[in-house]
Amino acid sequence: MARLPLLAVYVLMPLAVLAGRLAGRPEVAQHFGPRGLTLWLTLAGLALVACLGRDLLARARQPKSAWTGLVLAAAMAGCVFLLLRLLGPVLSQALALAPLLDELRLPALVLFACAWAWSFGAPRREDLARLGGVLGALLLLDFLLTAIMARQLVLGGGLLLGGGQAASDSLAFLLCLALSATLDLPNAMPAATPKTWPGPGPAAAPTHNLSRWLILAGLFASSSRAGLAAAALIVLFLERGPLHERLALFCAGVLGIWMSLALPLARTLSMPLGSGDELGLTWHLTALLEAFRVQPLAWLHGLPLGEPMALAMPDTGGLDWDPEAAGLAVSVFDIPSSWLRLLAAWGAGGPGLALAGLLACTLHGRRRFGFGLLLATLVLAALTPALHTPATAGVLALACICAWHPAPGTAPGAPNTSDTSGAH
């Protein structure tokens, strides 16, 4: 049960998206894809059933009166009746509460991850690394099959990667989290000097090394510039091994970013071309700073969620624009960067609290795994809505809980000498 959420996101979610596309049902990808909440609601239901079943089995072994079960059943029925009566008026106002509920997704998923780890235990970083290798293999296979059928390289193509740049960035963030998990595993990269590793013996090294290469291959297949940038930085600064090997992988990541920007490769229609048709991060940053200038107190409590943050005027190409015509209203939930969105919605305390949580998990575990999670989140949450996508936010919360616990064989709070010798 501890590894079930990771298995659902890294394996079952891509297979569900693939089955929906093959069956001609795009709504499956909307509900079970990275942005859907159906997968997490299903996991919550399974957790509730498992906890209730475990509690009933424990109570069945204890002598008790029959009246206890009847009283509990009546109390639960009364609570359900009252909730249904009270939720009626609230549901009629759900449209006005939608922006607030949308911003509460991240804390809700963090609480879900904490409750899951408390009930069933934290997942192991070995499971995260292996499942990342499975996802990387799926993306690589999807990329190769698409290239064979199209007889050319297709960026963002295929049945799994055909969901646009947002889907590619979400899958790349999942791969970067799994890549961070390989940093503390034995022989993730051949070291320059012999080491003594805690945990599994040398027999597990080939599996971890294979997972690492599959993760890197999946990142190149995703064509996510943000994911490639984060992976290149993780490999260069956090991996063990000779400097020339890490520099070679870093240059390969930079080359992949350059190819996606400069070469006239084929792309899917759903992938933005970066031609200026969509609003960029620079525009959102300028609009956010202007909104904070108008409302200085918003630095403390955030901007109103139910009101537009700014108006985007279309490019008229030199033609006259009617000054009385309103532009496109841009709200807080339209910001494509999670760090900017947290700042706009909650003020300076939003990104500060998220960074404090990441730093706490990193410093408490004192492992490269935690530093990898921090670096990947800093990069990808700055360029993509990674913290506001259910799949990536939930897996990040579970990975942080895993990074909070020291690795087997390391005393809590003890210096980790293996973390300071491979980056020279």
Coordinates of C-alpha atoms in Angstrom, one line a residue:
M1 CA 0.0 0.0 0.0
A2 CA 2.9 2.4 0.6
R3 CA 4.0 2.3 -3.0
L4 CA 0.5 2.3 -4.5
P5 CA 0.2 6.0 -5.2
L6 CA 3.5 6.0 -7.1
L7 CA 2.5 2.9 -9.0
A8 CA -0.8 4.6 -9.9
V9 CA 0.9 7.8 -11.2
Y10 CA 3.9 6.3 -13.0
V11 CA 2.3 3.2 -14.5
L12 CA -1.5 3.2 -14.3
M13 CA -2.0 6.9 -15.3
P14 CA 0.0 6.6 -18.6
L15 CA -1.8 3.3 -19.4
A16 CA -5.2 4.9 -18.7
V17 CA -4.3 7.8 -21.0
L18 CA -3.1 5.4 -23.7
A19 CA -6.3 3.3 -23.4
G20 CA -8.4 6.4 -23.7
R21 CA -6.6 7.7 -26.8
L22 CA -6.8 4.3 -28.5
A23 CA -10.5 4.0 -27.7
G24 CA -11.2 7.5 -29.0
R25 CA -12.3 8.8 -25.5
P26 CA -10.3 11.9 -24.7
E27 CA -12.3 12.4 -21.5
V28 CA -10.4 9.5 -20.0
A29 CA -7.2 11.6 -20.3
Q30 CA -8.8 14.6 -18.7
H31 CA -10.0 12.6 -15.7
F32 CA -7.1 10.2 -15.2
G33 CA -4.3 12.3 -16.8
P34 CA -1.8 14.5 -14.8
R35 CA -4.4 17.3 -14.4
G36 CA -7.2 15.0 -13.3
L37 CA -8.3 14.3 -9.7
T38 CA -10.1 11.1 -10.4
L39 CA -7.0 9.0 -9.7
W40 CA -6.4 10.6 -6.3
L41 CA -10.1 10.4 -5.4
T42 CA -9.9 6.6 -6.2
L43 CA -6.8 6.3 -4.0
A44 CA -8.6 8.1 -1.2
G45 CA -11.5 5.7 -1.5
L46 CA -9.2 2.7 -1.4
A47 CA -7.4 4.1 1.6
L48 CA -10.7 4.5 3.4
V49 CA -11.8 1.0 2.7
A50 CA -8.4 -0.4 3.7
C51 CA -8.4 1.5 7.0
L52 CA -12.0 0.5 7.8
G53 CA -11.3 -3.1 6.9
R54 CA -8.2 -3.2 9.1
D55 CA -10.1 -1.6 12.0
L56 CA -13.0 -4.0 11.6
L57 CA -10.7 -7.0 11.7
A58 CA -9.0 -5.6 14.8
R59 CA -12.4 -5.1 16.5
A60 CA -13.6 -8.5 15.5
R61 CA -11.0 -10.1 17.7
Q62 CA -12.1 -8.2 20.8
P63 CA -15.2 -9.0 22.9
K64 CA -17.7 -6.2 22.6
S65 CA -21.4 -5.5 22.8
A66 CA -23.7 -5.4 19.8
W67 CA -25.0 -2.1 20.8
T68 CA -21.7 -0.4 20.0
G69 CA -21.9 -1.2 16.3
L70 CA -25.6 -0.1 16.2
V71 CA -24.8 3.3 17.8
L72 CA -21.9 3.9 15.5
A73 CA -23.9 3.1 12.4
A74 CA -26.7 5.4 13.6
A75 CA -24.2 8.2 14.2
M76 CA -22.7 7.8 10.8
A77 CA -26.1 7.8 9.1
G78 CA -27.0 11.0 11.0
C79 CA -23.8 12.7 10.0
V80 CA -24.3 11.8 6.3
F81 CA -27.9 13.1 6.5
L82 CA -26.8 16.4 8.0
L83 CA -24.0 16.8 5.4
L84 CA -26.4 16.3 2.6
R85 CA -28.7 18.9 4.0
L86 CA -25.9 21.4 4.6
L87 CA -24.1 20.8 1.3
G88 CA -27.1 21.7 -0.8
P89 CA -26.8 25.5 -0.4
V90 CA -23.0 25.3 -0.5
L91 CA -23.0 23.4 -3.8
S92 CA -25.2 26.2 -5.3
Q93 CA -22.3 28.6 -4.6
A94 CA -19.6 26.3 -5.8
L95 CA -19.0 28.4 -8.9
A96 CA -18.0 31.4 -6.8
L97 CA -15.7 29.1 -4.6
A98 CA -14.0 27.5 -7.6
P99 CA -10.9 29.8 -7.6
L100 CA -10.4 29.1 -3.9
L101 CA -10.9 25.4 -4.3
D102 CA -8.4 25.4 -7.2
E103 CA -5.7 27.0 -5.0
L104 CA -6.4 24.6 -2.1
R105 CA -5.5 21.6 -4.3
L106 CA -1.8 21.7 -3.3
P107 CA -2.3 21.7 0.5
A108 CA -5.0 19.1 0.1
L109 CA -2.6 16.8 -1.8
V110 CA 0.1 17.4 0.8
L111 CA -2.3 16.4 3.6
F112 CA -3.3 13.4 1.6
A113 CA 0.3 12.3 1.2
C114 CA 0.9 12.8 4.9
A115 CA -2.2 10.8 5.8
W116 CA -1.2 8.0 3.4
A117 CA 2.3 7.8 4.8
W118 CA 1.0 7.8 8.4
S119 CA -1.5 5.0 7.6
F120 CA 0.6 2.8 5.3
G121 CA 4.2 4.0 5.6
A122 CA 6.4 6.2 3.4
P123 CA 7.4 4.8 -0.1
R124 CA 11.0 3.8 -0.6
R125 CA 13.2 5.8 -3.0
E126 CA 14.1 2.5 -4.7
D127 CA 10.5 2.2 -5.8
L128 CA 10.4 5.7 -7.0
A129 CA 13.6 5.1 -9.1
R130 CA 12.3 1.9 -10.6
L131 CA 8.9 3.3 -11.5
G132 CA 10.5 6.3 -13.0
G133 CA 12.5 3.9 -15.2
V134 CA 9.2 2.3 -16.3
L135 CA 7.7 5.6 -17.2
G136 CA 10.9 6.6 -19.1
A137 CA 10.7 3.3 -21.1
L138 CA 7.0 4.0 -22.0
L139 CA 7.8 7.5 -23.2
L140 CA 10.8 6.3 -25.2
L141 CA 8.8 3.6 -26.8
D142 CA 6.0 6.1 -27.6
F143 CA 8.6 8.5 -29.1
L144 CA 10.2 5.8 -31.3
L145 CA 6.9 4.4 -32.6
T146 CA 5.8 7.9 -33.5
A147 CA 9.0 8.6 -35.3
I148 CA 8.8 5.3 -37.2
M149 CA 5.2 5.9 -38.3
A150 CA 5.8 9.6 -39.2
R151 CA 9.3 8.8 -40.8
Q152 CA 10.7 11.8 -39.0
L153 CA 11.3 13.0 -35.5
V154 CA 8.2 14.5 -33.9
L155 CA 8.5 16.7 -30.8
G156 CA 5.7 16.1 -28.3
G157 CA 4.1 13.5 -30.6
G158 CA 2.7 10.1 -29.9
L159 CA -0.2 8.8 -27.9
L160 CA 1.3 9.6 -24.5
L161 CA 3.1 12.8 -25.4
G162 CA 0.5 14.2 -27.7
G163 CA -1.2 16.1 -24.9
G164 CA 0.7 19.3 -25.6
Q165 CA 3.5 21.1 -23.8
A166 CA 1.7 21.0 -20.4
A167 CA 1.5 17.2 -20.5
S168 CA 5.2 16.8 -21.5
D169 CA 6.3 19.1 -18.7
S170 CA 4.2 17.2 -16.2
L171 CA 5.7 13.8 -17.3
A172 CA 9.2 15.4 -17.3
F173 CA 8.8 16.6 -13.7
L174 CA 7.8 13.0 -12.7
L175 CA 11.0 11.8 -14.3
C176 CA 13.1 14.4 -12.6
L177 CA 11.8 13.3 -9.2
A178 CA 12.6 9.7 -10.1
L179 CA 16.1 10.9 -11.3
S180 CA 16.6 12.5 -7.9
A181 CA 15.8 9.2 -6.2
T182 CA 18.7 7.5 -8.1
L183 CA 21.2 9.9 -6.6
D184 CA 21.4 8.0 -3.3
L185 CA 21.2 4.5 -4.8
P186 CA 24.4 2.4 -5.2
N187 CA 26.3 2.9 -8.5
A188 CA 23.7 5.2 -10.1
M189 CA 26.9 6.5 -11.9
P190 CA 30.3 4.8 -11.7
A191 CA 32.2 6.7 -9.0
A192 CA 35.7 7.9 -9.4
T193 CA 36.8 6.2 -6.2
P194 CA 35.5 3.1 -4.4
K195 CA 32.7 3.7 -1.9
T196 CA 30.9 1.8 0.8
W197 CA 27.2 2.2 0.3
P198 CA 24.5 1.6 3.0
G199 CA 21.5 -0.4 2.1
P200 CA 21.2 -2.9 -0.7
G201 CA 24.3 -4.8 -1.9
P202 CA 26.0 -4.6 -5.3
A203 CA 23.4 -6.9 -6.8
A204 CA 20.9 -4.1 -6.9
A205 CA 23.2 -1.7 -8.8
P206 CA 22.5 -2.8 -12.4
T207 CA 18.7 -2.3 -11.8
H208 CA 19.3 1.2 -10.5
N209 CA 21.7 2.1 -13.3
L210 CA 19.2 0.8 -15.9
S211 CA 16.4 2.9 -14.3
R212 CA 18.6 6.0 -14.4
W213 CA 19.4 5.6 -18.2
L214 CA 15.7 4.9 -18.9
I215 CA 14.7 8.1 -17.0
L216 CA 17.2 10.2 -19.0
A217 CA 16.0 8.7 -22.3
G218 CA 12.4 9.5 -21.3
L219 CA 13.4 13.1 -20.6
F220 CA 14.9 13.4 -24.0
A221 CA 11.8 11.8 -25.6
S222 CA 9.5 14.2 -23.7
S223 CA 11.1 17.3 -25.4
S224 CA 10.4 19.3 -22.3
R225 CA 12.8 22.2 -22.1
A226 CA 12.1 22.7 -18.4
G227 CA 12.6 19.0 -17.6
L228 CA 15.8 18.8 -19.6
A229 CA 17.2 21.9 -17.9
A230 CA 16.4 20.5 -14.4
A231 CA 17.9 17.1 -15.3
A232 CA 21.1 18.7 -16.7
L233 CA 21.6 20.7 -13.5
I234 CA 20.9 17.6 -11.3
V235 CA 23.4 15.5 -13.3
L236 CA 26.1 18.2 -13.2
F237 CA 25.9 19.3 -9.6
L238 CA 24.5 16.3 -7.6
E239 CA 25.5 13.1 -9.3
R240 CA 28.6 11.2 -8.3
G241 CA 31.2 10.2 -10.8
P242 CA 33.9 11.7 -13.0
L243 CA 33.4 15.3 -14.0
H244 CA 33.9 14.7 -17.7
E245 CA 30.9 12.2 -17.7
R246 CA 28.7 14.6 -15.9
L247 CA 29.7 17.4 -18.2
A248 CA 28.9 15.2 -21.2
L249 CA 25.4 14.6 -20.0
F250 CA 24.9 18.2 -19.1
C251 CA 25.9 19.2 -22.6
A252 CA 23.6 16.6 -24.0
G253 CA 20.7 18.2 -22.1
V254 CA 21.7 21.7 -23.4
L255 CA 21.8 20.2 -26.9
G256 CA 18.3 18.8 -26.5
I257 CA 17.0 22.2 -25.4
W258 CA 18.7 23.9 -28.4
M259 CA 17.3 21.3 -30.8
S260 CA 13.7 21.9 -29.6
L261 CA 14.2 25.6 -30.0
A262 CA 16.2 26.0 -33.2
L263 CA 15.7 23.0 -35.4
P264 CA 12.6 22.9 -37.7
L265 CA 11.4 19.5 -36.4
A266 CA 7.8 18.4 -36.7
R267 CA 5.5 19.0 -33.8
T268 CA 2.0 18.0 -32.8
L269 CA -0.7 20.6 -33.3
S270 CA -1.4 20.7 -29.6
M271 CA 2.2 21.7 -28.7
P272 CA 2.8 25.5 -28.6
L273 CA 5.3 26.7 -31.0
G274 CA 6.5 29.6 -28.9
S275 CA 5.6 32.1 -31.6
G276 CA 4.0 34.6 -29.2
D277 CA 0.4 33.3 -29.6
E278 CA 0.2 32.5 -25.9
L279 CA 1.2 34.8 -23.1
G280 CA 4.7 34.2 -21.8
L281 CA 6.2 34.2 -18.3
T282 CA 7.6 37.7 -18.9
W283 CA 4.1 39.1 -19.5
H284 CA 2.7 37.4 -16.4
L285 CA 5.6 38.6 -14.2
T286 CA 5.1 42.2 -15.5
A287 CA 1.3 42.0 -14.9
L288 CA 1.8 40.6 -11.4
L289 CA 4.2 43.3 -10.4
E290 CA 1.9 45.9 -11.7
A291 CA -1.0 44.4 -9.7
F292 CA 1.2 44.5 -6.6
R293 CA 2.0 48.1 -7.3
V294 CA -1.6 49.0 -7.4
Q295 CA -2.4 46.9 -4.2
P296 CA 0.7 47.0 -2.0
L297 CA -1.0 44.9 0.7
A298 CA -1.3 42.0 -1.8
W299 CA 2.3 41.1 -1.0
L300 CA 1.0 39.9 2.4
H301 CA -2.3 38.3 1.6
G302 CA -2.3 37.9 -2.1
L303 CA -4.6 39.2 -4.9
P304 CA -8.4 38.6 -5.0
L305 CA -9.0 35.2 -6.5
G306 CA -12.4 36.0 -8.0
E307 CA -11.2 39.1 -9.9
P308 CA -9.0 39.3 -13.0
M309 CA -5.4 40.1 -12.3
A310 CA -4.9 42.0 -15.5
L311 CA -6.2 42.5 -19.1
A312 CA -4.3 41.2 -22.0
M313 CA -4.6 43.3 -25.1
P314 CA -4.2 41.5 -28.5
D315 CA -1.4 42.4 -30.9
T316 CA -3.2 44.4 -33.6
G317 CA -0.2 44.5 -35.9
G318 CA -0.2 48.3 -36.1
L319 CA -3.9 48.6 -36.6
D320 CA -6.1 50.9 -34.5
W321 CA -7.6 49.4 -31.4
D322 CA -10.8 50.5 -29.9
P323 CA -10.0 51.9 -26.5
E324 CA -13.4 51.1 -25.2
A325 CA -13.1 47.4 -26.0
A326 CA -11.9 45.2 -23.1
G327 CA -9.0 42.8 -23.5
L328 CA -8.7 39.2 -22.4
A329 CA -9.2 38.9 -18.6
V330 CA -6.3 37.0 -17.0
S331 CA -6.8 35.6 -13.5
V332 CA -4.4 34.2 -10.9
F333 CA -5.2 30.6 -12.0
D334 CA -4.0 31.4 -15.5
I335 CA -0.4 32.0 -14.4
P336 CA 1.8 29.3 -16.0
S337 CA 4.4 29.4 -13.2
S338 CA 3.7 27.8 -9.8
W339 CA 6.0 30.1 -7.9
L340 CA 4.4 33.2 -9.4
R341 CA 0.9 31.7 -8.9
L342 CA 1.6 31.0 -5.2
L343 CA 2.9 34.5 -4.8
A344 CA -0.2 36.0 -6.5
A345 CA -2.7 33.8 -4.6
W346 CA -1.2 33.8 -1.1
G347 CA 1.3 36.6 -1.0
A348 CA 5.0 36.1 0.0
G349 CA 4.0 33.5 2.6
G350 CA 2.8 31.0 -0.2
P351 CA 6.1 30.4 -1.9
G352 CA 8.0 30.9 1.4
L353 CA 6.1 28.1 3.1
A354 CA 6.6 25.8 0.1
L355 CA 10.3 26.5 0.1
A356 CA 10.5 26.0 3.8
G357 CA 8.9 22.6 3.6
L358 CA 11.3 21.5 0.8
L359 CA 14.3 22.8 2.7
A360 CA 13.2 21.1 5.9
C361 CA 12.9 17.7 4.2
T362 CA 16.3 18.3 2.4
L363 CA 18.2 19.3 5.5
H364 CA 16.7 16.7 7.8
G365 CA 17.4 13.8 5.4
R366 CA 20.9 15.1 4.6
R367 CA 20.9 13.2 1.3
R368 CA 21.4 14.1 -2.4
F369 CA 17.9 12.8 -2.9
G370 CA 16.4 15.8 -1.1
F371 CA 18.7 18.3 -2.8
G372 CA 17.6 16.8 -6.1
L373 CA 14.0 17.3 -5.3
L374 CA 14.7 20.9 -4.2
L375 CA 16.6 21.7 -7.5
A376 CA 14.0 20.0 -9.7
T377 CA 11.1 21.9 -8.0
L378 CA 12.9 25.2 -8.1
V379 CA 13.4 24.9 -11.9
L380 CA 10.2 23.3 -13.0
A381 CA 7.9 25.2 -10.7
A382 CA 9.4 28.4 -12.0
L383 CA 8.6 27.5 -15.6
T384 CA 5.5 25.3 -15.4
P385 CA 2.5 24.9 -13.1
A386 CA 4.1 21.8 -11.5
L387 CA 2.9 22.5 -7.9
H388 CA -0.7 23.0 -9.2
T389 CA -0.9 19.8 -11.2
P390 CA -2.4 17.0 -9.1
A391 CA -0.1 14.2 -10.4
T392 CA 3.2 16.1 -9.9
A393 CA 2.2 17.8 -6.6
G394 CA 1.1 14.5 -5.0
V395 CA 4.2 12.6 -6.1
L396 CA 6.4 15.5 -4.9
A397 CA 4.7 15.4 -1.5
L398 CA 5.3 11.7 -1.2
A399 CA 8.9 12.1 -2.3
C400 CA 9.5 14.8 0.3
I401 CA 8.2 12.5 3.0
C402 CA 10.5 9.8 1.7
A403 CA 13.5 12.3 1.7
W404 CA 12.6 13.3 5.3
H405 CA 13.6 9.9 6.6
P406 CA 17.3 9.1 6.6
A407 CA 18.4 6.3 4.4
P408 CA 18.9 2.8 6.0
G409 CA 22.3 2.7 7.7
T410 CA 22.5 6.4 8.3
A411 CA 21.8 7.7 11.8
P412 CA 19.3 10.6 12.0
G413 CA 21.2 13.9 12.1
A414 CA 24.5 12.3 11.5
P415 CA 26.8 13.8 8.8
N416 CA 26.5 12.1 5.5
T417 CA 30.0 11.9 4.3
S418 CA 29.1 10.3 1.0
D419 CA 27.2 13.5 0.0
T420 CA 30.3 15.6 -0.2
S421 CA 32.8 13.7 -2.3
G422 CA 31.3 13.2 -5.7
A423 CA 30.7 16.7 -6.9
H424 CA 34.4 17.7 -7.2

